[in-house]
Short mmCIF file of C-alpha atoms in Angstrom, two decimals:
data_model
loop_
_atom_site.label_atom_id
_atom_site.label_comp_id
_atom_site.label_asym_id
_atom_site.label_seq_id
_atom_site.Cartn_x
_atom_site.Cartn_y
_atom_site.Cartn_z
CA MET A 1 -57.43 11.85 -15.70
CA VAL A 2 -60.66 12.68 -17.52
CA LEU A 3 -61.69 15.01 -14.70
CA ARG A 4 -58.36 16.81 -14.88
CA LEU A 5 -58.72 17.32 -18.64
CA LEU A 6 -62.23 18.68 -18.20
CA MET A 7 -61.00 21.12 -15.56
CA LEU A 8 -58.18 22.17 -17.89
CA VAL A 9 -60.61 22.85 -20.74
CA ALA A 10 -62.87 24.80 -18.41
CA LEU A 11 -59.98 27.00 -17.31
CA VAL A 12 -59.00 27.65 -20.92
CA LEU A 13 -62.55 28.63 -21.89
CA ALA A 14 -62.89 30.84 -18.84
CA TRP A 15 -59.69 32.68 -19.67
CA ALA A 16 -59.62 32.83 -23.44
CA GLY A 17 -62.56 35.19 -23.91
CA PRO A 18 -61.82 38.55 -22.31
CA ALA A 19 -58.02 38.28 -22.13
CA ARG A 20 -56.22 40.91 -24.19
CA ALA A 21 -52.69 42.26 -24.16
CA ASP A 22 -52.60 46.05 -23.69
CA ASP A 23 -49.44 48.00 -22.92
CA ILE A 24 -51.18 50.78 -21.01
CA SER A 25 -53.25 48.35 -18.94
CA ALA A 26 -50.06 46.43 -18.17
CA ALA A 27 -48.38 49.64 -17.00
CA GLY A 28 -51.50 50.53 -15.00
CA ARG A 29 -51.03 47.46 -12.80
CA GLY A 30 -47.98 49.17 -11.36
CA VAL A 31 -49.81 52.46 -10.70
CA VAL A 32 -51.12 53.14 -7.18
CA ARG A 33 -53.21 55.65 -5.31
CA ILE A 34 -51.29 57.30 -2.48
CA VAL A 35 -53.33 58.40 0.53
CA THR A 36 -51.99 60.56 3.37
CA ILE A 37 -53.86 60.66 6.67
CA ALA A 38 -52.86 63.16 9.37
CA VAL A 39 -53.66 62.03 12.91
CA VAL A 40 -53.41 64.07 16.12
CA ASP A 41 -54.37 62.43 19.41
CA ASP A 42 -56.05 59.59 17.53
CA ASP A 43 -58.23 62.03 15.60
CA VAL A 44 -58.00 62.38 11.81
CA VAL A 45 -57.25 66.04 11.15
CA GLY A 46 -56.18 65.88 7.51
CA PHE A 47 -56.59 63.75 4.41
CA GLY A 48 -55.01 63.94 0.99
CA HIS A 49 -54.29 61.74 -1.96
CA GLY A 50 -52.28 61.52 -5.15
CA SER A 51 -50.86 58.93 -7.48
CA GLY A 52 -47.64 56.99 -7.83
CA PHE A 53 -46.06 54.10 -9.71
CA ALA A 54 -43.73 51.21 -8.97
CA VAL A 55 -40.05 51.43 -9.87
CA ALA A 56 -39.37 48.20 -7.96
CA PRO A 57 -41.74 45.52 -6.65
CA ASN A 58 -41.89 47.26 -3.25
CA ARG A 59 -41.00 50.88 -4.05
CA ILE A 60 -43.12 53.73 -5.39
CA VAL A 61 -42.28 57.09 -6.96
CA THR A 62 -44.61 60.05 -6.44
CA ASN A 63 -44.43 63.83 -6.16
CA ALA A 64 -42.81 65.35 -3.12
CA HIS A 65 -45.81 67.60 -2.57
CA VAL A 66 -48.08 64.54 -2.29
CA VAL A 67 -46.21 63.33 0.81
CA GLU A 68 -44.94 66.67 2.07
CA LEU A 69 -46.85 66.41 5.36
CA ALA A 70 -45.41 62.94 5.97
CA ASP A 71 -41.95 64.41 5.53
CA ARG A 72 -42.66 67.30 7.91
CA TYR A 73 -44.63 65.32 10.50
CA PRO A 74 -43.51 61.69 10.20
CA ASP A 75 -45.01 60.71 13.55
CA ASN A 76 -48.45 62.12 12.73
CA VAL A 77 -48.96 61.33 9.05
CA VAL A 78 -49.61 57.85 7.70
CA ILE A 79 -48.88 57.04 4.02
CA GLY A 80 -51.25 54.52 2.47
CA ILE A 81 -50.49 52.62 -0.75
CA VAL A 82 -53.59 51.45 -2.65
CA PRO A 83 -52.70 49.17 -5.61
CA SER A 84 -54.83 49.06 -8.74
CA GLU A 85 -55.53 45.34 -8.21
CA GLY A 86 -56.32 43.15 -5.24
CA ASP A 87 -58.43 43.84 -2.17
CA LYS A 88 -56.03 45.45 0.30
CA SER A 89 -54.10 48.63 0.91
CA TYR A 90 -50.68 48.88 2.55
CA GLN A 91 -48.74 51.31 4.67
CA GLY A 92 -45.75 52.99 3.11
CA ARG A 93 -42.59 54.63 4.45
CA LEU A 94 -40.91 57.68 2.95
CA ILE A 95 -37.25 56.87 2.23
CA ALA A 96 -36.15 59.68 -0.13
CA ILE A 97 -37.49 63.09 -1.10
CA ASP A 98 -36.30 65.90 -3.38
CA GLN A 99 -38.29 69.08 -2.95
CA GLN A 100 -36.50 70.82 -5.83
CA ARG A 101 -37.43 68.13 -8.33
CA ASP A 102 -40.77 67.48 -6.56
CA LEU A 103 -40.08 63.74 -6.35
CA ALA A 104 -40.28 61.22 -3.52
CA LEU A 105 -39.60 57.51 -3.05
CA ILE A 106 -41.78 55.32 -0.82
CA GLU A 107 -41.17 51.79 0.38
CA PHE A 108 -43.86 49.32 1.42
CA SER A 109 -44.33 45.59 1.98
CA GLY A 110 -47.10 43.01 1.74
CA VAL A 111 -47.43 42.73 -2.04
CA ARG A 112 -45.18 42.82 -5.13
CA LEU A 113 -46.11 45.23 -7.92
CA PRO A 114 -44.93 45.05 -11.56
CA PRO A 115 -42.38 47.87 -11.94
CA LEU A 116 -42.68 50.30 -14.83
CA THR A 117 -39.87 50.94 -17.31
CA LEU A 118 -38.34 54.34 -18.08
CA PHE A 119 -37.90 55.38 -21.72
CA SER A 120 -34.43 56.91 -21.97
CA GLY A 121 -35.17 58.73 -25.22
CA ALA A 122 -37.16 61.92 -25.72
CA PRO A 123 -40.66 62.30 -27.18
CA SER A 124 -41.14 64.19 -30.42
CA ASP A 125 -43.54 67.08 -30.91
CA GLY A 126 -47.08 65.81 -31.35
CA ASP A 127 -46.38 62.28 -30.04
CA ALA A 128 -49.36 60.66 -28.37
CA LEU A 129 -48.92 60.46 -24.58
CA ILE A 130 -51.04 58.80 -21.90
CA ALA A 131 -51.47 59.91 -18.30
CA LEU A 132 -52.44 57.39 -15.62
CA GLY A 133 -53.57 58.26 -12.14
CA TYR A 134 -56.42 59.03 -9.79
CA PRO A 135 -57.85 62.49 -10.53
CA GLY A 136 -59.63 64.00 -7.54
CA ASN A 137 -62.58 65.35 -9.55
CA VAL A 138 -63.41 61.80 -10.64
CA ASP A 139 -63.18 60.61 -7.04
CA LEU A 140 -65.49 63.40 -5.84
CA ALA A 141 -68.03 62.40 -8.46
CA THR A 142 -67.92 58.66 -7.79
CA ALA A 143 -66.79 58.09 -4.19
CA ARG A 144 -69.55 57.32 -1.71
CA SER A 145 -67.41 57.11 1.42
CA ALA A 146 -63.86 57.44 2.65
CA ALA A 147 -63.50 53.67 2.16
CA ASP A 148 -63.66 54.19 -1.59
CA PHE A 149 -60.33 56.02 -1.44
CA ILE A 150 -58.57 52.96 -0.04
CA THR A 151 -60.32 50.40 -2.25
CA PRO A 152 -58.14 49.11 -5.13
CA GLN A 153 -59.37 50.13 -8.57
CA SER A 154 -57.79 50.68 -11.96
CA PRO A 155 -56.32 54.13 -12.66
CA VAL A 156 -57.95 56.63 -14.99
CA ARG A 157 -56.25 57.06 -18.33
CA SER A 158 -56.30 60.16 -20.51
CA GLN A 159 -54.52 60.83 -23.77
CA GLY A 160 -52.96 63.92 -25.20
CA GLY A 161 -49.99 65.12 -27.22
CA PHE A 162 -46.48 66.23 -26.41
CA ALA A 163 -46.27 70.02 -26.57
CA GLY A 164 -42.55 70.46 -26.00
CA PRO A 165 -39.88 70.61 -23.28
CA ARG A 166 -39.94 73.36 -20.67
CA THR A 167 -38.25 74.36 -17.42
CA LEU A 168 -40.35 74.83 -14.30
CA GLU A 169 -38.61 76.36 -11.28
CA GLY A 170 -35.29 75.00 -12.47
CA THR A 171 -36.54 71.49 -13.23
CA ASN A 172 -36.85 70.03 -16.73
CA VAL A 173 -40.45 69.19 -17.47
CA LEU A 174 -42.57 67.94 -20.36
CA LEU A 175 -45.49 70.06 -21.47
CA HIS A 176 -48.45 67.99 -22.69
CA THR A 177 -52.19 68.08 -23.31
CA ALA A 178 -53.36 64.88 -21.58
CA SER A 179 -56.14 65.78 -19.16
CA ILE A 180 -55.07 65.56 -15.52
CA ALA A 181 -56.40 67.01 -12.30
CA ARG A 182 -55.45 67.22 -8.64
CA GLY A 183 -54.91 63.65 -7.59
CA ASN A 184 -52.96 62.81 -10.75
CA SER A 185 -49.87 64.24 -9.06
CA GLY A 186 -47.15 61.61 -8.96
CA GLY A 187 -48.73 59.42 -11.63
CA PRO A 188 -46.79 58.42 -14.74
CA LEU A 189 -46.87 60.03 -18.16
CA LEU A 190 -46.42 57.19 -20.66
CA ASP A 191 -45.73 56.65 -24.33
CA ARG A 192 -47.93 54.31 -26.39
CA CYS A 193 -45.86 51.31 -25.30
CA GLY A 194 -46.41 52.01 -21.62
CA ARG A 195 -42.90 53.31 -20.84
CA VAL A 196 -42.51 56.20 -18.40
CA LEU A 197 -41.66 59.54 -19.98
CA GLY A 198 -42.20 61.65 -16.88
CA VAL A 199 -44.07 62.17 -13.60
CA ASN A 200 -47.21 64.31 -13.74
CA SER A 201 -46.91 67.16 -11.26
CA ALA A 202 -48.86 70.32 -12.18
CA ILE A 203 -51.39 71.94 -14.49
CA THR A 204 -51.70 75.47 -15.83
CA ARG A 205 -54.52 77.75 -14.73
CA ALA A 206 -57.43 78.02 -17.14
CA ASP A 207 -58.57 81.56 -16.49
CA GLU A 208 -61.15 83.08 -18.82
CA GLY A 209 -61.44 79.98 -20.99
CA ASP A 210 -57.72 79.46 -21.53
CA SER A 211 -56.68 75.97 -22.60
CA THR A 212 -55.27 73.77 -19.86
CA PHE A 213 -51.81 72.28 -20.19
CA ALA A 214 -50.04 69.87 -17.89
CA PHE A 215 -46.47 69.51 -16.70
CA ALA A 216 -44.63 66.26 -16.07
CA ILE A 217 -41.20 66.05 -14.50
CA ALA A 218 -38.91 64.81 -17.28
CA GLY A 219 -37.58 61.27 -17.28
CA ALA A 220 -33.99 62.54 -17.03
CA GLU A 221 -34.85 64.28 -13.75
CA LEU A 222 -36.51 61.10 -12.48
CA ALA A 223 -33.45 59.03 -13.43
CA ALA A 224 -31.15 61.46 -11.63
CA PHE A 225 -33.34 61.38 -8.50
CA LEU A 226 -33.42 57.58 -8.43
CA THR A 227 -29.66 57.39 -8.98
CA GLU A 228 -29.12 59.66 -5.98
CA ALA A 229 -31.52 57.49 -3.98
CA ARG A 230 -29.59 54.36 -5.13
CA GLN A 231 -32.76 52.94 -6.62
CA PRO A 232 -32.31 51.13 -9.97
CA ILE A 233 -35.03 51.33 -12.61
CA ALA A 234 -35.45 49.37 -15.83
CA THR A 235 -34.60 51.52 -18.85
CA VAL A 236 -35.30 51.09 -22.56
CA GLY A 237 -34.12 53.36 -25.36
CA VAL A 238 -35.82 51.69 -28.34
CA PRO A 239 -38.57 53.86 -29.93
CA CYS A 240 -42.12 52.62 -29.47
CA MET A 241 -43.64 50.43 -32.16
CA SER A 242 -47.29 49.45 -31.90
CA VAL A 243 -48.32 45.80 -32.04
CA GLU A 244 -50.07 46.50 -35.35
CA GLU A 245 -46.89 47.98 -36.81
CA GLN A 246 -44.87 45.04 -35.51
CA LEU A 247 -47.32 42.49 -36.95
CA ALA A 248 -47.24 44.34 -40.29
CA ALA A 249 -43.42 44.29 -40.17
CA GLU A 250 -43.50 40.56 -39.40
CA ARG A 251 -45.84 39.93 -42.33
CA SER A 252 -43.56 41.98 -44.57
CA ALA A 253 -40.53 40.05 -43.30
CA GLU A 254 -42.32 36.74 -43.84
CA GLU A 255 -43.29 37.78 -47.37
CA LYS A 256 -39.72 38.86 -48.03
CA ALA A 257 -38.43 35.57 -46.64
CA ARG A 258 -40.94 33.68 -48.81
CA ILE A 259 -39.81 35.54 -51.94
CA GLU A 260 -36.17 34.96 -51.04
CA ALA A 261 -36.88 31.28 -50.41
CA GLU A 262 -38.60 30.99 -53.78
CA GLN A 263 -35.67 32.76 -55.41
CA ARG A 264 -33.25 30.42 -53.66
CA SER A 265 -35.38 27.48 -54.77
CA ARG A 266 -35.37 28.69 -58.38
CA THR A 267 -31.62 29.32 -58.21
CA ALA A 268 -31.06 25.88 -56.70
CA ALA A 269 -33.26 24.30 -59.37
CA ALA A 270 -31.35 26.14 -62.12
CA GLN A 271 -28.06 25.08 -60.60
CA ALA A 272 -29.29 21.49 -60.29
CA ASP A 273 -30.49 21.58 -63.91
CA ALA A 274 -27.15 22.96 -65.09
CA GLN A 275 -25.35 20.37 -62.98
CA ARG A 276 -27.51 17.63 -64.48
CA ARG A 277 -26.92 18.86 -68.04
CA ASP A 278 -23.20 18.95 -67.35
CA ALA A 279 -23.34 15.45 -65.84
CA ILE A 280 -25.29 14.20 -68.88
CA ALA A 281 -22.76 15.74 -71.26
CA GLN A 282 -19.88 14.14 -69.37
CA ALA A 283 -21.70 10.80 -69.19
CA ARG A 284 -22.47 10.97 -72.92
CA ALA A 285 -18.83 11.68 -73.75
CA ARG A 286 -17.71 8.77 -71.57
CA ASN A 287 -20.32 6.55 -73.24
CA GLU A 288 -19.19 7.52 -76.74
CA ALA A 289 -15.59 6.81 -75.82
CA ALA A 290 -16.56 3.42 -74.39
CA ARG A 291 -18.62 2.54 -77.50
CA GLU A 292 -15.74 3.48 -79.76
CA ASN A 293 -13.38 1.34 -77.69
CA HIS A 294 -15.78 -1.60 -77.88
CA MET A 295 -16.14 -1.23 -81.66
CA ALA A 296 -12.39 -0.91 -82.16
CA ILE A 297 -11.75 -4.00 -80.07
CA ALA A 298 -14.51 -5.90 -81.96
CA ALA A 299 -12.96 -4.88 -85.31
CA LEU A 300 -9.51 -5.94 -84.19
CA MET A 301 -10.83 -9.28 -82.93
CA LEU A 302 -12.72 -9.78 -86.22
CA VAL A 303 -9.58 -9.15 -88.29
CA LEU A 304 -7.54 -11.44 -86.09
CA GLY A 305 -10.27 -14.09 -86.33
CA GLY A 306 -10.23 -13.85 -90.16
CA VAL A 307 -6.43 -14.11 -90.22
CA ALA A 308 -6.66 -17.16 -87.95
CA LEU A 309 -9.18 -18.86 -90.27
CA ALA A 310 -7.00 -18.14 -93.28
CA GLY A 311 -4.01 -19.51 -91.43
CA GLY A 312 -5.97 -22.65 -90.56
CA GLY A 313 -6.82 -23.17 -94.24
CA LEU A 314 -3.19 -22.73 -95.19
CA LEU A 315 -2.09 -25.28 -92.61
CA LEU A 316 -4.76 -27.72 -93.80
CA SER A 317 -3.49 -27.42 -97.40
CA ARG A 318 -0.09 -28.50 -96.18
CA ASN A 319 -1.51 -31.56 -94.45
CA ARG A 320 -0.99 -30.14 -91.00
CA GLN A 321 -4.49 -31.02 -89.92
CA ARG A 322 -4.00 -30.88 -86.15
CA GLU A 323 -2.50 -27.39 -86.16
CA ALA A 324 -5.10 -26.24 -88.71
CA ILE A 325 -7.96 -27.23 -86.39
CA TRP A 326 -6.51 -25.33 -83.41
CA VAL A 327 -5.77 -22.19 -85.43
CA ALA A 328 -9.18 -22.25 -87.11
CA ALA A 329 -10.91 -22.77 -83.73
CA GLY A 330 -9.05 -19.75 -82.34
CA GLY A 331 -10.22 -17.74 -85.31
CA VAL A 332 -13.83 -18.79 -84.72
CA VAL A 333 -13.52 -17.79 -81.04
CA LEU A 334 -12.09 -14.40 -81.98
CA ILE A 335 -14.91 -13.81 -84.50
CA LEU A 336 -17.57 -14.80 -81.94
CA GLY A 337 -15.85 -12.62 -79.32
CA ALA A 338 -15.83 -9.73 -81.77
CA ALA A 339 -19.55 -10.17 -82.26
CA ALA A 340 -20.12 -10.30 -78.49
CA VAL A 341 -18.02 -7.17 -77.85
CA PHE A 342 -19.85 -5.33 -80.62
CA LEU A 343 -23.28 -6.36 -79.38
CA THR A 344 -22.47 -5.44 -75.75
CA ARG A 345 -21.20 -1.97 -76.52
CA PRO A 346 -22.72 0.42 -73.89
CA SER A 347 -25.93 2.28 -74.69
CA PHE A 348 -26.84 5.71 -73.22
CA ASP A 349 -29.87 6.50 -71.01
CA GLU A 350 -29.73 10.05 -69.67
CA SER A 351 -32.56 9.37 -67.17
CA ARG A 352 -30.17 7.19 -65.21
CA VAL A 353 -27.57 9.91 -64.83
CA VAL A 354 -27.34 11.07 -61.18
CA PRO A 355 -25.26 14.22 -60.55
CA VAL A 356 -22.59 13.85 -57.89
CA PRO A 357 -23.27 16.28 -54.95
CA ALA A 358 -20.81 19.10 -54.54
CA THR A 359 -18.06 18.36 -52.04
CA GLY A 360 -18.19 20.09 -48.62
CA THR A 361 -21.99 19.83 -48.14
CA ARG A 362 -22.87 19.61 -44.43
CA ALA A 363 -25.90 18.07 -42.74
CA THR A 364 -28.39 20.73 -41.75
CA ALA A 365 -31.40 21.12 -39.45
CA GLY A 366 -34.18 21.44 -42.03
CA THR A 367 -32.95 23.85 -44.67
CA GLY A 368 -31.10 26.15 -42.32
CA ALA A 369 -28.10 25.95 -40.06
CA PRO A 370 -25.80 22.93 -39.87
CA ILE A 371 -26.98 20.58 -37.13
CA ALA A 372 -23.68 20.83 -35.29
CA GLU A 373 -24.05 24.61 -35.15
CA ALA A 374 -27.73 24.56 -34.12
CA GLN A 375 -26.97 22.73 -30.87
CA GLY A 376 -24.54 23.09 -28.01
CA ARG A 377 -23.54 26.36 -26.38
CA LEU A 378 -24.94 29.32 -28.32
CA GLN A 379 -24.62 33.06 -28.01
CA CYS A 380 -27.91 34.71 -29.00
CA THR A 381 -27.92 38.41 -29.91
CA LEU A 382 -31.04 40.58 -29.98
CA VAL A 383 -32.26 41.58 -33.45
CA PRO A 384 -33.99 44.95 -32.81
CA GLU A 385 -35.53 45.26 -36.28
CA ARG A 386 -37.38 41.97 -35.77
CA SER A 387 -38.34 42.65 -32.15
CA ARG A 388 -41.00 44.64 -30.34
CA ILE A 389 -39.24 45.98 -27.27
CA THR A 390 -41.43 47.69 -24.70
CA VAL A 391 -40.17 47.16 -21.16
CA THR A 392 -37.24 44.72 -21.47
CA ALA A 393 -33.75 45.34 -22.84
CA VAL A 394 -31.69 42.12 -22.85
CA ASP A 395 -29.08 42.35 -25.59
CA GLN A 396 -27.66 38.84 -25.31
CA VAL A 397 -28.81 35.44 -24.08
CA MET A 398 -26.53 32.43 -23.59
CA LEU A 399 -28.13 29.05 -24.31
CA ASP A 400 -27.03 25.44 -24.15
CA ILE A 401 -29.21 23.50 -26.62
CA GLY A 402 -29.53 19.73 -26.27
CA ALA A 403 -30.62 17.45 -29.09
CA ASP A 404 -33.75 16.35 -27.20
CA GLY A 405 -34.99 19.83 -26.26
CA CYS A 406 -33.11 20.03 -22.98
CA ILE A 407 -32.19 23.69 -22.60
CA ASN A 408 -29.35 24.73 -20.33
CA GLY A 409 -29.30 21.26 -18.86
CA ARG A 410 -32.32 21.88 -16.64
CA THR A 411 -35.45 22.93 -18.56
CA GLN A 412 -37.31 20.59 -20.89
CA TYR A 413 -38.81 22.23 -23.98
CA ALA A 414 -41.65 20.55 -25.87
CA GLU A 415 -41.67 19.62 -29.55
CA ALA A 416 -43.67 22.04 -31.70
CA GLY A 417 -43.18 20.77 -35.24
CA THR A 418 -39.48 21.28 -35.99
CA ARG A 419 -39.09 23.75 -33.11
CA TRP A 420 -38.76 23.59 -29.33
CA GLN A 421 -41.08 25.61 -27.07
CA ARG A 422 -41.66 26.21 -23.38
CA ILE A 423 -44.17 28.48 -21.65
CA LEU A 424 -42.91 29.95 -18.39
CA VAL A 425 -45.35 31.12 -15.72
CA PRO A 426 -43.41 32.64 -12.78
CA GLU A 427 -44.68 32.70 -9.22
CA THR A 428 -44.15 36.41 -8.53
CA GLU A 429 -43.92 38.44 -11.75
CA GLN A 430 -47.06 39.30 -13.70
CA GLU A 431 -45.92 38.00 -17.06
CA VAL A 432 -46.04 34.81 -19.11
CA SER A 433 -43.21 34.06 -21.54
CA LEU A 434 -43.47 31.83 -24.60
CA LEU A 435 -39.91 30.71 -25.34
CA ASP A 436 -39.24 29.26 -28.79
CA TYR A 437 -36.08 27.90 -30.40
CA ASP A 438 -35.97 27.15 -34.14
CA PRO A 439 -32.93 24.96 -34.99
CA ALA A 440 -33.42 25.49 -38.75
CA SER A 441 -32.77 29.22 -38.51
CA ARG A 442 -31.02 29.24 -35.11
CA THR A 443 -33.57 31.78 -33.90
CA TYR A 444 -34.56 32.14 -30.24
CA THR A 445 -37.74 34.10 -29.46
CA ASN A 446 -39.15 35.30 -26.14
CA THR A 447 -42.78 36.40 -26.59
CA ARG A 448 -44.04 38.07 -23.40
CA TYR A 449 -47.59 38.66 -22.20
CA LEU A 450 -48.08 41.15 -19.35
CA LEU A 451 -51.20 39.96 -17.57
CA SER A 452 -53.49 41.03 -14.77
CA ALA A 453 -53.41 39.39 -11.35
CA ALA A 454 -56.56 37.40 -12.14
CA GLN A 455 -55.13 36.21 -15.47
CA MET A 456 -51.89 35.20 -13.75
CA ASP A 457 -53.84 33.17 -11.17
CA ARG A 458 -55.54 31.26 -14.00
CA ALA A 459 -52.22 30.76 -15.79
CA ARG A 460 -50.71 29.30 -12.64
CA GLN A 461 -53.65 26.92 -12.32
CA LEU A 462 -53.01 25.71 -15.87
CA ARG A 463 -49.29 25.45 -15.20
CA ALA A 464 -50.01 23.18 -12.23
CA ASP A 465 -51.14 20.55 -14.74
CA VAL A 466 -47.69 20.52 -16.38
CA PRO A 467 -45.76 17.95 -14.31
CA LEU A 468 -42.59 17.81 -16.43
CA LYS A 469 -40.22 20.50 -15.20
CA SER A 470 -36.68 19.15 -15.63
CA CYS A 471 -35.11 17.53 -18.69
CA SER A 472 -36.35 14.07 -19.63
CA ALA A 473 -35.58 11.43 -22.26
CA ASP A 474 -39.11 9.98 -21.83
CA GLN A 475 -40.85 10.66 -25.15
CA THR A 476 -44.29 10.02 -23.65
CA ALA A 477 -43.68 12.60 -20.93
CA ARG A 478 -42.49 15.10 -23.54
CA ALA A 479 -45.58 14.43 -25.68
CA ASN A 480 -47.80 15.09 -22.64
CA LEU A 481 -45.85 18.30 -21.99
CA ALA A 482 -46.50 19.44 -25.58
CA ALA A 483 -50.25 18.77 -25.26
CA GLN A 484 -50.52 20.58 -21.93
CA GLN A 485 -48.56 23.56 -23.22
CA GLN A 486 -50.88 23.81 -26.22
CA ALA A 487 -53.76 24.28 -23.78
CA LEU A 488 -51.82 26.96 -21.93
CA ARG A 489 -50.86 28.63 -25.22
CA ALA A 490 -54.51 28.68 -26.35
CA ALA A 491 -55.43 30.54 -23.17
CA LEU A 492 -52.99 33.40 -23.77
CA PRO A 493 -54.23 36.66 -25.31
CA PRO A 494 -54.18 36.77 -29.12
CA VAL A 495 -51.80 39.75 -29.06
CA TYR A 496 -48.53 39.87 -27.13
CA ASN A 497 -46.97 42.84 -25.34
CA GLU A 498 -43.36 42.20 -26.20
CA LYS A 499 -41.44 40.01 -28.63
CA LEU A 500 -37.69 39.65 -28.36
CA VAL A 501 -36.05 37.88 -31.32
CA TYR A 502 -32.46 36.64 -31.07
CA ALA A 503 -30.08 35.33 -33.74
CA CYS A 504 -27.90 32.55 -32.32
CA SER A 505 -24.43 31.36 -33.26
CA PRO A 506 -21.90 29.05 -31.62
CA ALA A 507 -20.57 30.66 -28.47
CA PRO A 508 -16.89 31.57 -28.58
CA SER A 509 -14.59 29.72 -26.22
CA GLY A 510 -14.35 31.36 -22.82
CA SER A 511 -17.85 32.91 -23.05
CA PRO A 512 -20.03 32.87 -19.89
CA ALA A 513 -22.31 29.93 -19.17
CA ALA A 514 -25.97 29.89 -20.18
CA THR A 515 -28.19 31.83 -17.81
CA LYS A 516 -31.72 31.63 -19.23
#
């Protein structure tokens, strides 16, 4: 056990240092170099290369002119796919091409790449754009042999600005100033969040010192091409917000929530004070009425006691001694009773007054939602203004929340204060998700980290030390799960790539079952 803990700490320390979430780097893991090799009679007679990017784990988009020879001479031209990570290259197969749009779709096998997401909106003039790819002039300067062209390495990034929409030979294109060269053809043009805006395809001539501009096939043209090729692609229409802007918005929201909470606290205190004053006034009135009743009864008993004594004296004067004694004794008892009633009249102590709670108050989880509404089947709706959406667009999530952190009847979440959390590390995708449910506010959050292959390998090693997978009533096992997840959480980058925040409410009858 001690050895396992030491290994866990070592993995955390090895990972925690250089790890950093970066949208462009995350997108770059789905960018590839595309190499074409023409062979005649077992002799290499031609070589070319460009760039491409994944639209599915095993499918790549590039320019048609990058693979034109493979389209014309399929038996003599080999298409090579060189990922940005790993140590191998793979052979691809051309499955769709559109010469008019200058787009092509390639399929390959042997590895799964993280697909990029298409931004369905349009950039604004002056927006910062980033080009990713493998410019040939960089390769000529750095390559030492042909093997360097089929060795995985990260793509080159360059930044520029959006210069406006144009039409090039009947195709809608984006004009921009990011530096690209031959070899960038087929690579993605991205916004700051790493979403695809277009496919880099051409540059202007720079005769006599003219400035160089670049053309990228517009995202709408790419979407139309993929639709015709029956190839789905993830699409997001939410404008890009930087992590810094999102964190500032979160701080502003937290400050606003703090001020509102303080205002609610002051209002509640004022209401409680008013309720207490009202209760004191009512208690005082009841006390005064009770005191007056006691004093009236005491006075009546005193009068009756005096009358009885007088009657006893009268009877004694008439030699009716026996009756006189009984009547006089009754008078004495009435007088003593009057004294007792007077002395026991109720006093008033306002410190002992406890206001009666308002009717209809329901038990709540913390200070938020009623417990009955914070559990069970919930329908969770995305809150865009509280979210940072980069590559995922899931508008609704159905959850089934158990009282012991059992989610959807199959996944055990760990206690994290008053919340429930689980870190998911999938086997194939290059992402880690921190899932969090807050019963007090009925808020479900999916914070996503898009990691490199090496970082994912380390995350999977850490996940291997988390034995509790399914739901469990064993509190010790859940405590161990919480401790192990803290180690995994500490190893994640300090800044996330995406944060999806959902507001949950009881699911209406007939709604679909939970799927997350």
